[in-house]
Tab-separated table of C-alpha atoms in Angstrom:
chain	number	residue	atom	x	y	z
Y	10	UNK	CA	99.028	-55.232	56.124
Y	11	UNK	CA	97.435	-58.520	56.315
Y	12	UNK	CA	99.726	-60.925	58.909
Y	13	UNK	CA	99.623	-64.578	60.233
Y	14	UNK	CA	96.683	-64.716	62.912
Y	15	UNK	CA	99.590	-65.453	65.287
Y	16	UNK	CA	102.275	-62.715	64.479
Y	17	UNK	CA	101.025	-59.406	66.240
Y	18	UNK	CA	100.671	-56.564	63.255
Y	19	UNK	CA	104.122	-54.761	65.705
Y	20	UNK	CA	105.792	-58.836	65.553
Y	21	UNK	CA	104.905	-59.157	61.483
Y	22	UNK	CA	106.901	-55.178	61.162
Y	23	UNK	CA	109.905	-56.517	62.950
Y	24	UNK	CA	110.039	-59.841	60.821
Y	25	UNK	CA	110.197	-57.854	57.945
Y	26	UNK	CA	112.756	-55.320	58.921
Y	27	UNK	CA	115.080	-58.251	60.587
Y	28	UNK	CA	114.440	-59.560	56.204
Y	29	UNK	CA	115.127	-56.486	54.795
Y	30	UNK	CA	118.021	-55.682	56.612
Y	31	UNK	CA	119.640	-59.223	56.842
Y	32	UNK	CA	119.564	-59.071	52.854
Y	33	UNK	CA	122.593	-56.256	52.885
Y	34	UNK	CA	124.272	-58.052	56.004
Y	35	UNK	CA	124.428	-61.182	54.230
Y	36	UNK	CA	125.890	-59.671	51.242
Y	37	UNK	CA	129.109	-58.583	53.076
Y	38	UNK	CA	130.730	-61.597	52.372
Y	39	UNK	CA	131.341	-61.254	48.356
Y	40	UNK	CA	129.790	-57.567	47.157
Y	41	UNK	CA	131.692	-55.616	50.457
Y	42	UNK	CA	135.016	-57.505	49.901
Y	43	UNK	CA	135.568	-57.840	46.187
Y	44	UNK	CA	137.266	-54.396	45.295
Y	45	UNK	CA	139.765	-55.976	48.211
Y	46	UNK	CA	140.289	-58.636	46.123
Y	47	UNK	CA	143.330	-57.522	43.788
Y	48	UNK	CA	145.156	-55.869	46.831
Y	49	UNK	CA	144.859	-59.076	48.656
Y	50	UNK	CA	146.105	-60.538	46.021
Y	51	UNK	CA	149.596	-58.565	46.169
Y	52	UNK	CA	149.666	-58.767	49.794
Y	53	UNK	CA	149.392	-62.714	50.334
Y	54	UNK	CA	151.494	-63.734	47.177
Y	55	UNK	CA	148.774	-65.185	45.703
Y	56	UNK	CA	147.946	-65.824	41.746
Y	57	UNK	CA	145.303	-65.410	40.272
Y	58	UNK	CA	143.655	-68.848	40.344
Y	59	UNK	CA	144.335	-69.087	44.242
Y	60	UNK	CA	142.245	-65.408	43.864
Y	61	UNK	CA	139.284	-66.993	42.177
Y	62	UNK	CA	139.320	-69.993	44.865
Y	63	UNK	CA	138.275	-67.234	47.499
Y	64	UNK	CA	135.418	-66.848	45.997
Y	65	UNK	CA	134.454	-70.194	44.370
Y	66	UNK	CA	135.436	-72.098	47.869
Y	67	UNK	CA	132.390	-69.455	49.726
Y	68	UNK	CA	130.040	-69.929	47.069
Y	69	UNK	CA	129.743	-73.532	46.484
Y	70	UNK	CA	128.643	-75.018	50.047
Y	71	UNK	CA	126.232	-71.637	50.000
Y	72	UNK	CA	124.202	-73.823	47.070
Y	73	UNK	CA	125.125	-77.167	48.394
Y	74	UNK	CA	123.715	-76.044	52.479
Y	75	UNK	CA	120.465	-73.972	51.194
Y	76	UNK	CA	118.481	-76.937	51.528
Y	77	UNK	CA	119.831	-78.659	54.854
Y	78	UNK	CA	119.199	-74.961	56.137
Y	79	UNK	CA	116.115	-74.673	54.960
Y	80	UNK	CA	115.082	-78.259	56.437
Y	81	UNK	CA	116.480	-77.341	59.749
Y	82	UNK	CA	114.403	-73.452	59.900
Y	83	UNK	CA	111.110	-75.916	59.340
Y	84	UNK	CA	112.121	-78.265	62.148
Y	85	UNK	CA	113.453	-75.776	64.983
Y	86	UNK	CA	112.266	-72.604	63.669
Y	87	UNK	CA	113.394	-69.700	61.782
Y	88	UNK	CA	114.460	-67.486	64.649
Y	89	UNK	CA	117.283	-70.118	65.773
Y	90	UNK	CA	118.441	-70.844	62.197
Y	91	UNK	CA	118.156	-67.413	60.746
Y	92	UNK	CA	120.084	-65.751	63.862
Y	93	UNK	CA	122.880	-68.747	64.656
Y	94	UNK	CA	124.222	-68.592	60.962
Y	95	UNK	CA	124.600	-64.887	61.070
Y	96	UNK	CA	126.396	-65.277	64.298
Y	97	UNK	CA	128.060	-67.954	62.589
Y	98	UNK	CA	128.831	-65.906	59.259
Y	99	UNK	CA	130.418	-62.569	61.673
Y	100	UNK	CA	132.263	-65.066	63.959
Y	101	UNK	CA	134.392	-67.140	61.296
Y	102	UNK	CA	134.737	-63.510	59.598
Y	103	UNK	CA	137.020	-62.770	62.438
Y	104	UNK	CA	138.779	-65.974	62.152
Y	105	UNK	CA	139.674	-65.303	58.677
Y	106	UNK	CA	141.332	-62.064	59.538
Y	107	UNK	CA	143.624	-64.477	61.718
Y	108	UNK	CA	144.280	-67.390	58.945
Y	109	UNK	CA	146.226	-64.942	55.891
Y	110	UNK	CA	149.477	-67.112	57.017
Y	111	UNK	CA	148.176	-69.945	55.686
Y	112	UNK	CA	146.132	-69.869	52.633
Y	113	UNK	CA	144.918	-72.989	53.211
Y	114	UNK	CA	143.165	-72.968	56.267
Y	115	UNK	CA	142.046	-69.340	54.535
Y	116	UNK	CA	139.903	-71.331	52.182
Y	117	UNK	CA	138.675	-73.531	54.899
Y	118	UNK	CA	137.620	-71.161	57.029
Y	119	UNK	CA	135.769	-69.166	53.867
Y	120	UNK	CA	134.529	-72.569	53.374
Y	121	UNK	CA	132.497	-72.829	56.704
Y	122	UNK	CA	131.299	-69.084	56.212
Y	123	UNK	CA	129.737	-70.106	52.777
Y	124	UNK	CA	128.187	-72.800	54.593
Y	125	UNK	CA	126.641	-70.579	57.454
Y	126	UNK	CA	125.753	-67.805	54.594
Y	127	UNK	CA	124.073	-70.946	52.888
Y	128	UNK	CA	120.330	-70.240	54.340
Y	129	UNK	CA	120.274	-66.446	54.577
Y	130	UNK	CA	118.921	-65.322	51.619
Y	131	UNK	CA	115.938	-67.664	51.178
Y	132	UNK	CA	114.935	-67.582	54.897
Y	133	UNK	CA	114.587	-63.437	54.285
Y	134	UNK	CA	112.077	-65.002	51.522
Y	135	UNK	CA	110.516	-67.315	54.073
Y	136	UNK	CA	110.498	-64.917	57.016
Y	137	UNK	CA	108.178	-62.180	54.541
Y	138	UNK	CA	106.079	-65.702	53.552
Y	139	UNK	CA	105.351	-66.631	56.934
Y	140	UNK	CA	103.944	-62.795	58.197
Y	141	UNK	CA	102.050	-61.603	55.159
Y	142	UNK	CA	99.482	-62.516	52.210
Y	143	UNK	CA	98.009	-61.736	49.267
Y	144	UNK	CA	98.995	-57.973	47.727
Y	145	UNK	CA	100.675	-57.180	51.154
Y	146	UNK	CA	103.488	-59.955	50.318
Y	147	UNK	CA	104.416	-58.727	46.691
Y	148	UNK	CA	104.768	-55.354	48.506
Y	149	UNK	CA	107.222	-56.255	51.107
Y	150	UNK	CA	108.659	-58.389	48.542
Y	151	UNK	CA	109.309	-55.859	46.739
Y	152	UNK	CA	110.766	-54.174	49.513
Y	153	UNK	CA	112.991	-57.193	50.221
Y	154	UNK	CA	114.429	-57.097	46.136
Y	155	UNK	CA	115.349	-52.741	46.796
Y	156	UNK	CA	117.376	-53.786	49.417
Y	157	UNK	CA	119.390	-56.464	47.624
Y	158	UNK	CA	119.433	-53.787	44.907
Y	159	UNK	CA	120.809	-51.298	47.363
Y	160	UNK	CA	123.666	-53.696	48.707
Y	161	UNK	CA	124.647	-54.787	45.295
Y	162	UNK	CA	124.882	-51.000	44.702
Y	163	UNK	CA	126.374	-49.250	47.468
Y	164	UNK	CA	128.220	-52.061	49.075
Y	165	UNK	CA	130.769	-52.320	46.420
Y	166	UNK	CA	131.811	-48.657	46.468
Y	167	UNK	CA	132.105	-48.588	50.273
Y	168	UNK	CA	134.124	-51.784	49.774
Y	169	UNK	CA	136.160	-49.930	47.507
Y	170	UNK	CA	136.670	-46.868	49.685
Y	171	UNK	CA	137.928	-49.303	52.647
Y	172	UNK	CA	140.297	-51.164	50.346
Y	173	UNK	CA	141.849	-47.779	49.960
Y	174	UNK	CA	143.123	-48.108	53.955
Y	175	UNK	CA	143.525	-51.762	53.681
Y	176	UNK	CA	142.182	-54.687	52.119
Y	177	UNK	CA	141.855	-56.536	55.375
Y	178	UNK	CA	139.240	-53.198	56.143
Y	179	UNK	CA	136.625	-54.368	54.188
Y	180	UNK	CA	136.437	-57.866	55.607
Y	181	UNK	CA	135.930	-56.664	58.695
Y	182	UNK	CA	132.563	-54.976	57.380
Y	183	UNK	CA	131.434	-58.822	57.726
Y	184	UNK	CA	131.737	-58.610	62.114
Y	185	UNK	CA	128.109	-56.470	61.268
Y	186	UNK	CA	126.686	-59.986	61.460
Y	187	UNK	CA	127.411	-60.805	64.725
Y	188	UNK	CA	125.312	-58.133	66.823
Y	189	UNK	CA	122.797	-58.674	63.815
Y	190	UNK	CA	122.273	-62.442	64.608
Y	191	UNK	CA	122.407	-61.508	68.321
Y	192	UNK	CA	119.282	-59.359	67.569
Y	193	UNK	CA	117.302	-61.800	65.733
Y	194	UNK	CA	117.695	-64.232	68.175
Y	195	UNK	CA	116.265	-61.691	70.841
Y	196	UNK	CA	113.471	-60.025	68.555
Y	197	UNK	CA	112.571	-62.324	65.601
Y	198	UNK	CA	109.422	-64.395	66.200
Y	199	UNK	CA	108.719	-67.570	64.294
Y	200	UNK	CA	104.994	-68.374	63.185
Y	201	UNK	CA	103.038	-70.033	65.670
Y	202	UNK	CA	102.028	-72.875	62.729
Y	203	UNK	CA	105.769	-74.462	63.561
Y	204	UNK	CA	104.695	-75.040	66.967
Y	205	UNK	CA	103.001	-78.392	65.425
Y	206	UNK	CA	105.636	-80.566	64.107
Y	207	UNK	CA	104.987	-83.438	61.785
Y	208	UNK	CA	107.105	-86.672	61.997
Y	209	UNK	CA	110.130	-87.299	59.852
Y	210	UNK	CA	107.795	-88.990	56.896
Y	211	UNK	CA	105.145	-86.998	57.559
Y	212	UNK	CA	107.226	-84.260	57.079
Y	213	UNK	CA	109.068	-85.117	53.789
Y	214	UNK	CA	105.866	-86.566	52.733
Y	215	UNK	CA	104.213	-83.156	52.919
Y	216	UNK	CA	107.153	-81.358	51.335
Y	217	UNK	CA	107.085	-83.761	48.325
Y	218	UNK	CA	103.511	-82.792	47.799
Y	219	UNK	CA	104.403	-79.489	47.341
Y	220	UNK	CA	106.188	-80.232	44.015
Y	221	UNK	CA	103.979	-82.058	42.371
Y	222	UNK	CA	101.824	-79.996	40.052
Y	223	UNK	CA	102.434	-78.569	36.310
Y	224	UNK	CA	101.630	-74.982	38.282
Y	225	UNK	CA	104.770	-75.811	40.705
Y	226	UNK	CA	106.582	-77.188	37.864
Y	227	UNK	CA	106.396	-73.576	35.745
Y	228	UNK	CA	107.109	-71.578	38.774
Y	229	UNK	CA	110.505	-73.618	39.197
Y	230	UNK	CA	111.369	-73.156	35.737
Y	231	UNK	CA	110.631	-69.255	36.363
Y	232	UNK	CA	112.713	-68.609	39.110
Y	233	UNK	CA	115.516	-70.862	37.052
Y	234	UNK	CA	115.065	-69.175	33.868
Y	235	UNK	CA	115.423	-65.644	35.479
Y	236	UNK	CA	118.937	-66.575	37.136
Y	237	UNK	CA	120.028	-68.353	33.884
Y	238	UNK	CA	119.754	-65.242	31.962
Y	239	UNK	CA	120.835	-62.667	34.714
Y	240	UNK	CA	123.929	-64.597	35.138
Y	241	UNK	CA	124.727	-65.104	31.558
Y	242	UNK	CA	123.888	-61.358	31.161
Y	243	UNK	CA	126.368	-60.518	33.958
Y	244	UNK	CA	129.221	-62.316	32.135
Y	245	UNK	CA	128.290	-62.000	28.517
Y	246	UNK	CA	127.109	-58.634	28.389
Y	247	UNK	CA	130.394	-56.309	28.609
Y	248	UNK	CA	131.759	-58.883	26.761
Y	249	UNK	CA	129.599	-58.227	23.503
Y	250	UNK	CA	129.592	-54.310	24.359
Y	251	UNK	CA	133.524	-54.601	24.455
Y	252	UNK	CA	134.295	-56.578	21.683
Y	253	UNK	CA	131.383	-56.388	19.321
Y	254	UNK	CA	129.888	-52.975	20.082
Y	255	UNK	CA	133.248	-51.084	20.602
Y	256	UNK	CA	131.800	-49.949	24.059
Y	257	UNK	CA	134.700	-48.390	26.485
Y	258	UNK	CA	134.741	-50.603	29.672
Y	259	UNK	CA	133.152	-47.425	31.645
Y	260	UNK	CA	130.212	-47.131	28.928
Y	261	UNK	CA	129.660	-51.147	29.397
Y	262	UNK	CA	130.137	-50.650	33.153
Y	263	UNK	CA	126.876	-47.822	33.158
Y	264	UNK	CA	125.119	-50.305	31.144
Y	265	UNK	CA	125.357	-52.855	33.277
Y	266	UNK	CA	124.918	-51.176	36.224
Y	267	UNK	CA	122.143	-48.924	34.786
Y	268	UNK	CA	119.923	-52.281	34.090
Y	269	UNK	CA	120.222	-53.353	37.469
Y	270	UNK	CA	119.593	-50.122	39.518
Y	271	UNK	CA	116.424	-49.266	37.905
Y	272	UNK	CA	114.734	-53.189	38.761
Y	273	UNK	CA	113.945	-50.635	41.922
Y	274	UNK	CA	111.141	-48.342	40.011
Y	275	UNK	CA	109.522	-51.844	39.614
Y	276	UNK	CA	110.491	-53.687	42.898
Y	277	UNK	CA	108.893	-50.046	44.616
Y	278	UNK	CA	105.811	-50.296	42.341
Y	279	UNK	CA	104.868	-53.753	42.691
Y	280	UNK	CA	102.003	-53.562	45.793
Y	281	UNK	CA	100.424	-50.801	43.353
Y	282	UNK	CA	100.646	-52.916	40.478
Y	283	UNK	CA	99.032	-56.069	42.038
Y	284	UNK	CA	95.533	-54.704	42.371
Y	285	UNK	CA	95.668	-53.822	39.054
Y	286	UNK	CA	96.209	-57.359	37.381
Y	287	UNK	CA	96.861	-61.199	38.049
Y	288	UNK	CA	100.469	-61.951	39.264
Y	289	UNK	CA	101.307	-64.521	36.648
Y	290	UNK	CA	100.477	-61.456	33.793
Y	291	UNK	CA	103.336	-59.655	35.140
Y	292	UNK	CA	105.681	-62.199	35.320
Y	293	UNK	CA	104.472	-62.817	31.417
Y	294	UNK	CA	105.086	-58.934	30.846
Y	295	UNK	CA	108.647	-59.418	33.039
Y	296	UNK	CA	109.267	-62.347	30.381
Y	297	UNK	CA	108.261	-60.540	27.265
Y	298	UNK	CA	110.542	-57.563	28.195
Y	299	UNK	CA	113.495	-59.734	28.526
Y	300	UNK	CA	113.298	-61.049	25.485
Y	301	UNK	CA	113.141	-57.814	23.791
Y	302	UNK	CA	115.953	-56.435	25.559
Y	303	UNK	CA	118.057	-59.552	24.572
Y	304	UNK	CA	117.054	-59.443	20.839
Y	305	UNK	CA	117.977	-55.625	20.436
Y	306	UNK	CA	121.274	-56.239	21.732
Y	307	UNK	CA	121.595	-59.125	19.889
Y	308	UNK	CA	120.648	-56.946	16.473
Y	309	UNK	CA	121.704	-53.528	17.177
Y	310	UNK	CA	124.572	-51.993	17.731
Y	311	UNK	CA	123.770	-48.124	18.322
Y	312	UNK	CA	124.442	-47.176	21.708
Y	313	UNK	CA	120.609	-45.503	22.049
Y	314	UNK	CA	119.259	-48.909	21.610
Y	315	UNK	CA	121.602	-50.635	23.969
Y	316	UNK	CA	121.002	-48.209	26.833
Y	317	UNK	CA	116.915	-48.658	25.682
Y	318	UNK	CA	117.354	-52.336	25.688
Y	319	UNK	CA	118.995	-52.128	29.211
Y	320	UNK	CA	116.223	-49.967	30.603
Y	321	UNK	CA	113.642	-52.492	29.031
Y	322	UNK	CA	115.710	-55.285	30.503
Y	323	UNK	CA	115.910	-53.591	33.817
Y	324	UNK	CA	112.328	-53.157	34.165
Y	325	UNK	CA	111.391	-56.051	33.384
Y	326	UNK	CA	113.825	-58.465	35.443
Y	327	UNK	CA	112.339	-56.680	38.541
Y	328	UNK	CA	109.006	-57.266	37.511
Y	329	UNK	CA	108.895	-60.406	36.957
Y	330	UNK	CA	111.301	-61.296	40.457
Y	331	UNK	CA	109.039	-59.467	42.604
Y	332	UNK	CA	105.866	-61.323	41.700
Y	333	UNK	CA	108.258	-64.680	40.933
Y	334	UNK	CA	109.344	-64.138	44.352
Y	335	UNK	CA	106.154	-63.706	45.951
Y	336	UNK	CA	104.446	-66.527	44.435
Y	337	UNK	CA	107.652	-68.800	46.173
Y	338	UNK	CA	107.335	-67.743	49.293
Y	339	UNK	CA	102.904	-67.610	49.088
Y	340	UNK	CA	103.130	-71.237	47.628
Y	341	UNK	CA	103.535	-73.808	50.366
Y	342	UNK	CA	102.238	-74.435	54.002
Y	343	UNK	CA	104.192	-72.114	56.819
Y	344	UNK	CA	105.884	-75.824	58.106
Y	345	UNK	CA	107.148	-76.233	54.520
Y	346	UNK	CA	108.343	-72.966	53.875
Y	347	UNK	CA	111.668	-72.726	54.705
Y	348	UNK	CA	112.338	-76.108	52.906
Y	349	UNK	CA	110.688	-75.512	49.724
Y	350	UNK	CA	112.034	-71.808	49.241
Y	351	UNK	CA	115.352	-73.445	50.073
Y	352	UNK	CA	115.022	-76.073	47.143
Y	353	UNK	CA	113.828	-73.269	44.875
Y	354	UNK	CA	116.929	-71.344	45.801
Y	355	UNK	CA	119.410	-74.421	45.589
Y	356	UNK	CA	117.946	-74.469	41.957
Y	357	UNK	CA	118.388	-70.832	41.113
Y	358	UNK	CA	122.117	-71.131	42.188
Y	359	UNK	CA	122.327	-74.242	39.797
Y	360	UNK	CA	121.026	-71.679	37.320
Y	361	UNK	CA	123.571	-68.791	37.711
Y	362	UNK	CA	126.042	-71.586	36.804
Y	363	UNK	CA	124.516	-73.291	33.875
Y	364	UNK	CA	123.659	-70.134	32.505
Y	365	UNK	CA	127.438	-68.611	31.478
Y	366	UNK	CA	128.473	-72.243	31.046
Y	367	UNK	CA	125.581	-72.843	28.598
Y	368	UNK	CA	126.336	-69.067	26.604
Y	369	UNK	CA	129.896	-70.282	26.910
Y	370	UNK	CA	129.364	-72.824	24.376
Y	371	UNK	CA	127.009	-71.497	22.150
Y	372	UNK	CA	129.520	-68.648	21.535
Y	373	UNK	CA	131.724	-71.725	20.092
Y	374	UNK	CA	129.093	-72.471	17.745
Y	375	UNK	CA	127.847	-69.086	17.169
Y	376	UNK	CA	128.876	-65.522	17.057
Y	377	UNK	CA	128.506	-63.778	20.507
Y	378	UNK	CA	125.347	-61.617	18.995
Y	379	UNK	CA	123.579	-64.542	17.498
Y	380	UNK	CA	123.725	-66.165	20.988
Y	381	UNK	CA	122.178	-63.470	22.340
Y	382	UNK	CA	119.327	-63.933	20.002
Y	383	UNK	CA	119.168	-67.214	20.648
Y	384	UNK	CA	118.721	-66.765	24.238
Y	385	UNK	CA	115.959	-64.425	23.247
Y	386	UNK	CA	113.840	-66.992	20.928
Y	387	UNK	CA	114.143	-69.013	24.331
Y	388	UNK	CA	112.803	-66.085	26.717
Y	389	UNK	CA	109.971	-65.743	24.289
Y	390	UNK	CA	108.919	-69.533	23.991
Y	391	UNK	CA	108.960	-69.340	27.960
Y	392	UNK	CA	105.890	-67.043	28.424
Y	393	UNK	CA	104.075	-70.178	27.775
Y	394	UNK	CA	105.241	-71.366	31.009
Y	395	UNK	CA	102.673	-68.470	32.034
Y	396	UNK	CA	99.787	-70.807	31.037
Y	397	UNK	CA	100.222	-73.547	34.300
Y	398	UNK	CA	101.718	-70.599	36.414
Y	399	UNK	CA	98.330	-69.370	36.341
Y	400	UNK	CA	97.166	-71.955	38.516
Y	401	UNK	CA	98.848	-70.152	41.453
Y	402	UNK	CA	97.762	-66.726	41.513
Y	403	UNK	CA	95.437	-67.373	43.988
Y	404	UNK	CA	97.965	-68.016	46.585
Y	405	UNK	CA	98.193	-64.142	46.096
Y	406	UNK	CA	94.936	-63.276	45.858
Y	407	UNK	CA	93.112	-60.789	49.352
Y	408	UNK	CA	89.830	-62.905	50.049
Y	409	UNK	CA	88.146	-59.374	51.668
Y	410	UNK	CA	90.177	-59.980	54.916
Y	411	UNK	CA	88.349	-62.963	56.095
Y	412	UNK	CA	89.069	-66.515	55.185
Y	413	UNK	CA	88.096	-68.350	51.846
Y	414	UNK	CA	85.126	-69.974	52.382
Y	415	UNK	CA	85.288	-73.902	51.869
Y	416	UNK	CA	83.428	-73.130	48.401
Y	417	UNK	CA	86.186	-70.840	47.586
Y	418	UNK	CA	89.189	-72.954	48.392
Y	419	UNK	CA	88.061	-75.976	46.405
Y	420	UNK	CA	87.764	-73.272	43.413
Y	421	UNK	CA	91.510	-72.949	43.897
Y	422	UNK	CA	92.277	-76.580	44.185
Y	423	UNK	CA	90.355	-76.726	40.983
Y	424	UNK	CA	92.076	-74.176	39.393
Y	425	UNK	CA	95.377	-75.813	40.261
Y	426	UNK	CA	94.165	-79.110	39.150
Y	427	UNK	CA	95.892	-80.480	41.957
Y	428	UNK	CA	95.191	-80.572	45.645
Y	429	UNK	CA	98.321	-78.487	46.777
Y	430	UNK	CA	98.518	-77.743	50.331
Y	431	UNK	CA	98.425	-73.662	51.120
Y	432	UNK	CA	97.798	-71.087	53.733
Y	433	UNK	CA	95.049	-69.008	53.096
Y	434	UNK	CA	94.592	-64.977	53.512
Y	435	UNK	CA	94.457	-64.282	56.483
Y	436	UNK	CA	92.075	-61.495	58.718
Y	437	UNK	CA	93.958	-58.931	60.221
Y	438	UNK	CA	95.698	-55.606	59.462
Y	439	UNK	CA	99.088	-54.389	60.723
């Protein structure tokens, strides 16, 4: 695997496991604990509203902090960042087991993890951007989405098998974090390219250059569009399988759940896949296959088209984040990294709330199926975006393990129209 020239191929194979497995650790705090959620519930007294501000309390400073976290990983490195807030995320864990007396200092406690858990996720993005280029990055990448696929898989049944002992049991899963950070802190090495810090304007100067092209524009509206629809999927779905489709919750349940497993086949396929093609052509056959998937449940009601349609939808949604994802984390210069994945994450968050607000009231307007094909006109008018996205796929491109030549980078400023900042591939194979 091609790595930084400054990350031994042994330093680049750590990163990437400390990414990969920081993924599932970071995902204690809301896929682990919420078949606790209910028996908490009962325990503390609480209603149901007071049950809804456990989670809502954790998950709005982790989209409000993405970007201060991301700032701070570009200033004083990944390594300090990545590790402290895991560290962080285990410690306040243990606090909370402490604070069920008083519900309010609960909710500020789960308010301070959701700020520590704020960073995690996009820095995994940023530590696999920093080590490796070109098809070796939409592998790992790949790697990175099985893992999230894995935790948003298994972690909920173990959660549920701990709730059975107590609810408290699988909060505790969250103290995982703590000898985690400890390790990244010891073992995590940041790219040597941080070593030379710019100047507060310099800095921000730089990072506003990186979001200044149609190209940068389309890949925003990519990774938005992709968490608008998920999302609205996620709520909307059983709800048109229950009530429209006459679906048993179980059947909408394997659906569901069936769509989301199988983005692996893609997510393991996707280093294969990228010497066969440019990047932006899968995220336009990622695109297409969504809006399929959302038209045929929006038209048919047979249950052999609405497992199809959540095959097709599976498929594609992890074809088109793998190579989304990778052309994120390939985009900007190593010092800008953390920051501009950040941003792109802060938006996707705004995204997984617009999305079942937006669906929310369209159904007022419009019957539940209609909406759905609605949503899919919208999917399909978005492979257009493909057109300026295009200007990026050589951020992805293998040069013949050497550098571009100068000839060869202006061709990709060219083909950008726009003089955005990048690393190049870069010699050298872990």
């Amino acid at each position: 695997m091609s790595s930084d020239p400054g990350l031994t191929p042994r330093q680049a194979a750590i990163n990437a496991r400390f990414a990969f497995t920081g993924c599932i650790v970071a995902q204690t705090g809301v896929q682990l604990v919420a078949p606790s959620l209910p028996l908490m519930r009962d325990d503390l007294l609480l209603s149901n509203s007071q049950l809804g501000l456990v989670m809502g309390i954790y998950l709005l400073p982790a989209a409000m902090g993405a970007i201060p976290a991301g700032m701070l990983a570009d200033r004083i490195g990944r390594r300090r960042v990545f590790g402290w807030s895991y560290i962080m995320f285990g410690a306040i864990g243990v606090l909370l087991q402490l604070a069920t007396t008083s519900f309010g200092m609960f909710l500020v406690l789960r308010f301070a993890q959701g700020l520590a858990f704020a960073g995690l996720l996009p820095l995994t993005m940023t530590i696999l951007g920093d080590a490796f280029r070109g098809s070796d990055l939409i592998r790992v990448q790949g790697r990175r989405s099985v893992a999230m696929l894995v935790g948003d898989g298994t972690l909920p049944m173990l959660g549920g098998v701990l709730a059975s002992i107590t609810w408290r049991a699988p909060w505790l899963g969250q103290l995982l974090a703590i000898p985690f950070g400890i390790a990244v802190l010891i073992k995590l090495t940041d790219p040597p390219a941080l070593a030379v810090k710019a100047r507060g304007a310099a800095f921000l100067s730089g990072l506003a250059q990186a979001f200044q092209t149609r190209a940068i524009i389309a890949m925003q509206y990519a990774s938005f569009l992709r968490m608008f629809l998920k999302f609205s999927i996620l709520t909307f779905l059983p709800v048109l399988l229950l009530d429209v489709r006459d679906f048993s919750p179980a059947e909408a349940g394997l659906v569901v759940g069936g769509s989301a497993l199988i983005g692996i086949i893609p997510s393991l396929a996707a280093g294969r896949l990228a010497v066969l093609g440019r990047p932006t052509t899968f995220v336009a056959i990622g695109i297409l296959g969504e809006a399929m998937a959302l038209a045929v449940w929006g038209l048919f009601g047979a249950p052999i088209a609405i497992f199809f349609a959540a095959i097709i939808f599976g498929l594609a949604d992890g074809l088109a984040g793998v190579f989304v994802n990778s052309i994120v984390a390939a985009t900007p210069k190593t010092e800008h990294r953390a920051s501009f994945i950040a941003a792109t994450g802060a938006l996707r968050n705004f995204a997984k709330f617009l999305g079942p607000v937006t669906v929310g009231l369209l159904i007022l307007a419009m019957s539940l199926p209609s909406t759905f094909v609605a949503m899919a006109v919208l999917t399909l008018l978005s492979v257009l975006l493909v057109v300026p996205l295009r200007g990026l796929d050589s951020r992805l491109q293998d040069v013949g393990g050497r550098d571009p030549s100068p000839g060869e980078s202006q061709a990709a400023d060219q083909d950008e129209e726009a003089n955005q900042p990048s690393d190049a591939p870069i010699p050298g194979a872990p």
